Coordinates of C-alpha atoms in Angstrom, one line a residue:
M1 CA -6.3 6.1 24.8
T2 CA -4.8 9.5 25.1
T3 CA -2.3 9.4 22.3
Q4 CA -2.8 11.9 19.5
I5 CA -2.6 10.4 16.1
A6 CA -2.0 11.9 12.7
M7 CA -2.8 10.1 9.4
I8 CA -0.8 11.4 6.4
G9 CA -2.8 10.0 3.5
F10 CA -6.3 8.8 4.0
G11 CA -6.7 6.1 1.5
E12 CA -7.4 2.4 1.8
A13 CA -4.8 1.6 4.5
A14 CA -5.6 4.6 6.7
T15 CA -9.3 4.0 6.6
A16 CA -8.9 0.3 7.3
F17 CA -6.8 1.1 10.4
V18 CA -9.1 3.7 11.8
S19 CA -12.2 1.6 11.3
G20 CA -10.5 -1.4 12.8
W21 CA -9.4 0.5 15.9
A22 CA -12.9 1.6 16.6
L23 CA -11.7 4.1 19.2
D24 CA -14.0 5.7 21.7
D25 CA -12.5 9.1 20.8
P26 CA -11.7 9.1 17.1
A27 CA -11.5 12.9 17.2
R28 CA -8.0 12.4 18.6
I29 CA -7.1 11.3 15.0
T30 CA -6.2 14.2 12.6
A31 CA -5.9 13.3 8.9
F32 CA -4.5 15.1 5.9
D33 CA -4.7 13.8 2.4
V34 CA -3.5 15.8 -0.7
K35 CA -7.0 15.2 -2.1
S36 CA -8.3 17.6 0.5
T37 CA -6.6 20.4 -1.6
M38 CA -8.2 19.4 -4.9
P39 CA -11.5 21.1 -5.6
T40 CA -13.0 18.1 -7.4
Q41 CA -12.1 15.7 -4.5
M42 CA -12.1 17.7 -1.3
A43 CA -15.8 17.2 -0.5
A44 CA -15.5 13.4 -0.9
M45 CA -12.4 13.3 1.3
A46 CA -14.0 15.4 4.0
A47 CA -17.0 13.1 4.0
K48 CA -14.8 10.1 4.3
Q49 CA -13.0 11.6 7.3
A50 CA -16.2 12.7 9.0
G51 CA -17.7 9.3 8.5
L52 CA -15.0 7.8 10.6
G53 CA -15.1 10.6 13.2
V54 CA -11.6 11.9 12.5
T55 CA -10.7 15.5 12.2
G56 CA -9.7 16.6 8.7
A57 CA -6.8 19.0 8.4
P58 CA -6.4 21.5 5.6
D59 CA -2.7 21.1 5.4
L60 CA 0.2 18.9 6.6
A61 CA 1.4 21.1 9.4
Q62 CA -2.0 21.2 11.1
A63 CA -2.4 17.4 10.8
L64 CA 1.0 17.0 12.6
A65 CA 0.4 19.4 15.4
D66 CA 0.7 17.7 18.8
A67 CA 0.7 14.2 17.2
D68 CA 2.6 11.5 19.1
L69 CA 2.1 8.9 16.4
V70 CA 2.2 9.8 12.7
F71 CA 1.2 7.2 10.2
C72 CA 2.5 8.0 6.7
L73 CA 0.3 6.0 4.3
I74 CA 0.5 7.5 0.8
T75 CA 2.3 6.2 -2.3
A76 CA 5.8 4.9 -2.6
D77 CA 6.8 7.6 -5.0
R78 CA 5.8 10.4 -2.5
A79 CA 7.1 8.9 0.8
A80 CA 10.5 10.6 1.0
E81 CA 8.9 13.9 -0.2
A82 CA 6.3 13.7 2.5
A83 CA 8.9 13.1 5.2
E84 CA 11.0 16.0 4.0
A85 CA 7.9 18.3 3.9
A86 CA 6.9 17.2 7.4
A87 CA 10.4 18.0 8.7
A88 CA 10.5 21.4 6.9
S89 CA 7.0 22.3 8.4
G90 CA 8.4 22.6 11.9
A91 CA 5.2 21.0 13.2
L92 CA 6.6 17.6 14.1
K93 CA 6.5 17.0 17.8
P94 CA 9.9 16.2 19.4
G95 CA 10.0 12.5 20.1
A96 CA 7.0 11.7 17.9
L97 CA 7.0 8.3 16.1
W98 CA 6.8 8.6 12.3
L99 CA 5.5 5.2 11.1
D100 CA 6.4 5.0 7.4
G101 CA 4.0 2.3 6.0
N102 CA 4.7 3.0 2.4
S103 CA 6.0 0.3 0.1
C104 CA 9.5 1.7 -0.5
A105 CA 13.0 0.5 -1.2
P106 CA 15.3 0.5 1.9
E107 CA 17.3 3.4 0.3
T108 CA 14.1 5.5 0.0
K109 CA 13.2 4.8 3.6
R110 CA 16.7 5.7 4.8
Q111 CA 16.4 9.0 2.9
A112 CA 13.1 9.7 4.6
A113 CA 14.6 8.8 8.0
I114 CA 17.3 11.4 7.6
A115 CA 14.7 14.1 7.3
I116 CA 12.5 12.9 10.2
T117 CA 15.3 12.3 12.7
G118 CA 16.8 15.7 11.7
A119 CA 13.5 17.3 12.9
G120 CA 13.7 15.6 16.3
A121 CA 11.2 12.8 15.7
H122 CA 11.8 9.0 15.5
Y123 CA 11.5 7.3 12.1
I124 CA 10.0 3.8 12.0
D125 CA 10.3 1.5 9.0
M126 CA 6.9 -0.1 8.9
A127 CA 6.1 -2.8 6.3
I128 CA 2.4 -3.8 5.8
M129 CA 2.7 -7.4 4.7
A130 CA -0.7 -8.2 3.2
P131 CA -3.8 -6.4 1.9
V132 CA -5.5 -4.4 4.7
H133 CA -8.9 -6.0 3.9
P134 CA -10.4 -7.9 5.5
K135 CA -8.0 -7.9 8.5
K136 CA -7.9 -4.1 8.8
H137 CA -5.6 -3.2 11.8
L138 CA -4.8 -6.8 12.4
V139 CA -2.9 -7.1 9.1
P140 CA 0.6 -8.5 9.6
I141 CA 3.1 -5.6 10.2
K142 CA 6.8 -5.6 10.5
L143 CA 8.8 -2.9 12.2
A144 CA 12.5 -1.9 12.1
A145 CA 14.4 1.1 13.6
A146 CA 16.2 2.1 16.7
K147 CA 12.8 2.9 18.3
A148 CA 11.0 -0.1 16.8
D149 CA 10.2 -1.6 20.3
A150 CA 8.6 1.6 21.4
A151 CA 6.6 1.7 18.2
A152 CA 5.5 -1.9 18.8
V153 CA 4.2 -0.9 22.2
A154 CA 2.3 2.0 20.7
L155 CA 0.7 -0.1 18.0
A156 CA -0.2 -2.9 20.5
S157 CA -2.1 -0.3 22.5
L158 CA -4.3 0.2 19.4
G159 CA -4.9 -3.6 19.2
M160 CA -2.4 -4.1 16.4
Q161 CA 0.0 -7.1 16.2
P162 CA 3.4 -5.8 15.0
E163 CA 6.6 -7.8 14.8
V164 CA 9.9 -6.1 15.3
V165 CA 12.4 -7.6 12.8
G166 CA 15.4 -5.3 13.2
D167 CA 16.9 -2.1 14.6
Q168 CA 18.0 -0.7 11.3
V169 CA 15.8 1.3 8.9
G170 CA 15.4 -1.0 5.9
D171 CA 15.3 -4.3 7.7
A172 CA 11.5 -4.4 7.4
S173 CA 11.2 -2.8 4.0
T174 CA 13.6 -5.3 2.4
I175 CA 11.3 -8.2 3.4
K176 CA 8.3 -6.3 2.0
M177 CA 10.1 -5.4 -1.3
L178 CA 11.3 -8.9 -2.0
R179 CA 7.9 -10.4 -1.2
S180 CA 6.4 -8.1 -3.8
V181 CA 8.6 -9.5 -6.5
M182 CA 6.5 -12.6 -6.3
I183 CA 3.1 -11.2 -5.3
K184 CA 2.9 -8.3 -7.8
G185 CA 4.9 -10.3 -10.3
L186 CA 2.2 -13.0 -10.3
E187 CA -0.4 -10.3 -11.0
A188 CA 1.5 -9.1 -14.0
L189 CA 1.9 -12.7 -15.3
V190 CA -1.8 -13.3 -14.9
A191 CA -2.6 -10.1 -16.8
E192 CA -0.2 -10.9 -19.7
C193 CA -1.3 -14.5 -19.9
F194 CA -5.0 -14.1 -19.6
L195 CA -5.5 -10.9 -21.5
S196 CA -3.5 -12.4 -24.4
A197 CA -5.4 -15.7 -24.2
R198 CA -8.7 -13.9 -24.3
R199 CA -7.8 -11.8 -27.2
A200 CA -6.6 -14.9 -29.1
G201 CA -9.8 -16.7 -28.2
V202 CA -8.1 -19.5 -26.4
E203 CA -8.7 -18.5 -22.8
Q204 CA -10.7 -21.7 -21.9
Q205 CA -8.0 -24.0 -23.2
V206 CA -5.2 -22.0 -21.4
I207 CA -7.1 -22.0 -18.1
A208 CA -7.9 -25.7 -18.5
S209 CA -4.2 -26.4 -19.1
L210 CA -3.2 -24.4 -16.0
E211 CA -5.8 -26.2 -13.9
A212 CA -4.4 -29.5 -15.0
S213 CA -0.8 -28.5 -14.3
D214 CA -1.5 -26.7 -11.0
P215 CA -4.8 -28.0 -9.6
D216 CA -4.2 -26.5 -6.2
I217 CA -4.6 -23.0 -7.7
A218 CA -8.1 -21.7 -8.5
W219 CA -7.0 -20.0 -11.6
R220 CA -10.3 -18.4 -12.5
T221 CA -10.8 -17.0 -9.0
R222 CA -7.1 -16.0 -8.7
G223 CA -7.2 -14.4 -12.1
A224 CA -10.3 -12.3 -11.5
Y225 CA -8.9 -11.1 -8.1
N226 CA -5.5 -10.2 -9.6
I227 CA -7.1 -8.2 -12.5
E228 CA -9.4 -6.4 -10.0
R229 CA -6.4 -5.4 -7.9
M230 CA -4.5 -4.1 -10.9
V231 CA -7.4 -2.1 -12.2
V232 CA -8.1 -0.5 -8.8
H233 CA -4.6 -0.2 -7.3
G234 CA -2.3 -0.6 -10.3
A235 CA -0.9 2.9 -10.2
R236 CA 0.1 2.5 -6.6
R237 CA 1.5 -1.0 -7.3
A238 CA 3.5 0.3 -10.2
A239 CA 5.1 2.9 -7.9
E240 CA 5.9 0.1 -5.4
M241 CA 7.4 -2.1 -8.1
R242 CA 9.8 0.7 -9.2
E243 CA 10.9 0.7 -5.6
V244 CA 11.2 -3.1 -5.7
A245 CA 13.4 -2.8 -8.8
K246 CA 15.6 -0.3 -7.0
T247 CA 15.9 -2.8 -4.1
V248 CA 16.9 -5.7 -6.4
A249 CA 19.4 -3.6 -8.3
G250 CA 20.9 -2.5 -5.0
L251 CA 21.6 -6.1 -4.3
G252 CA 23.6 -6.4 -7.5
L253 CA 20.9 -8.4 -9.4
S254 CA 18.8 -7.7 -12.5
P255 CA 15.5 -6.0 -11.8
G256 CA 14.1 -6.8 -15.2
L257 CA 11.1 -8.7 -14.1
S258 CA 10.2 -6.1 -11.5
Q259 CA 10.5 -3.3 -14.1
A260 CA 8.2 -5.3 -16.4
T261 CA 5.7 -5.8 -13.6
A262 CA 5.6 -2.1 -13.0
A263 CA 4.8 -1.5 -16.7
W264 CA 1.9 -4.0 -16.6
Q265 CA 0.5 -2.5 -13.5
D266 CA 0.5 0.9 -15.1
I267 CA -1.0 -0.4 -18.3
V268 CA -4.0 -2.1 -16.6
A269 CA -4.5 0.8 -14.1
A270 CA -4.6 3.3 -17.0
T271 CA -7.6 1.6 -18.6
H272 CA -9.8 2.7 -15.6
A273 CA -11.9 -0.3 -16.4
D274 CA -14.9 -1.1 -14.2
P275 CA -14.0 -4.2 -12.2
G276 CA -17.6 -5.2 -12.2
D277 CA -18.5 -8.5 -10.7
D278 CA -16.2 -11.4 -9.9
D279 CA -16.3 -12.9 -13.3
L280 CA -12.9 -13.3 -14.9
I281 CA -13.9 -13.2 -18.5
G282 CA -16.0 -10.1 -18.0
R283 CA -13.1 -8.3 -16.3
L284 CA -10.7 -9.3 -19.1
D285 CA -13.2 -8.0 -21.7
R286 CA -13.6 -4.7 -20.0
V287 CA -9.9 -4.2 -19.7
L288 CA -9.3 -5.3 -23.3
A289 CA -11.9 -2.9 -24.6
R290 CA -9.9 0.0 -23.2
L291 CA -6.4 -1.1 -24.3

């Protein structure tokens, strides 16, 4: 594998991909994360990058230098800004594929695409359709753009399994955004229902009623998982849901539920509660203690 890869953002998705690829020459991957510029976090980020054998870059331009594939895996609220910064840096290789895997509204991705294509690279709307763990690089991915087929070939060479869903930027992200109405919305419903029930002292009765009504759902397990996801990733999920609300509003519909979901994601994430073990009641108590 001779392709030079740049990772913009080196969080959960980026590390999952790199560890899944298990390349013989991981030094061909250069990574830049904004945490590398923060005195309190740069050492930990450098250790994470070194642990996977990738080359850490001190800034965006050095990460982009000579990269054929650029994976932008940051947060939804910074995706367009990152694309514009990359274009302005002058370091994007002509013809490089910019794979925007951030959970953004189609409008946001089209804004980012203008910057990338203006710099002579090719913008790819990439939607990551499920949690990256445990599947890592085998997580379902949808691609859309004029060069989506070329991007699919490049990802397949890394052992990934992308699906091309359209030739227009936004074709993939629309699917991702509307799926998130349900997935992240269920998390918010679980939080509001279970936290309220626990505070009222009726959680056992509420759970029993849910189990009787919907026996196919393991409510205790689902609830514990959803609370853990919100505690650990709620800030990122809130940013995504604001993009979801933008998508729904752009379709001429009310985004009220998506806006409320973003609010709940922010609330739970802001507690910085310890997810602890897999026990639902323990997780609810730790979150409630910080509300």
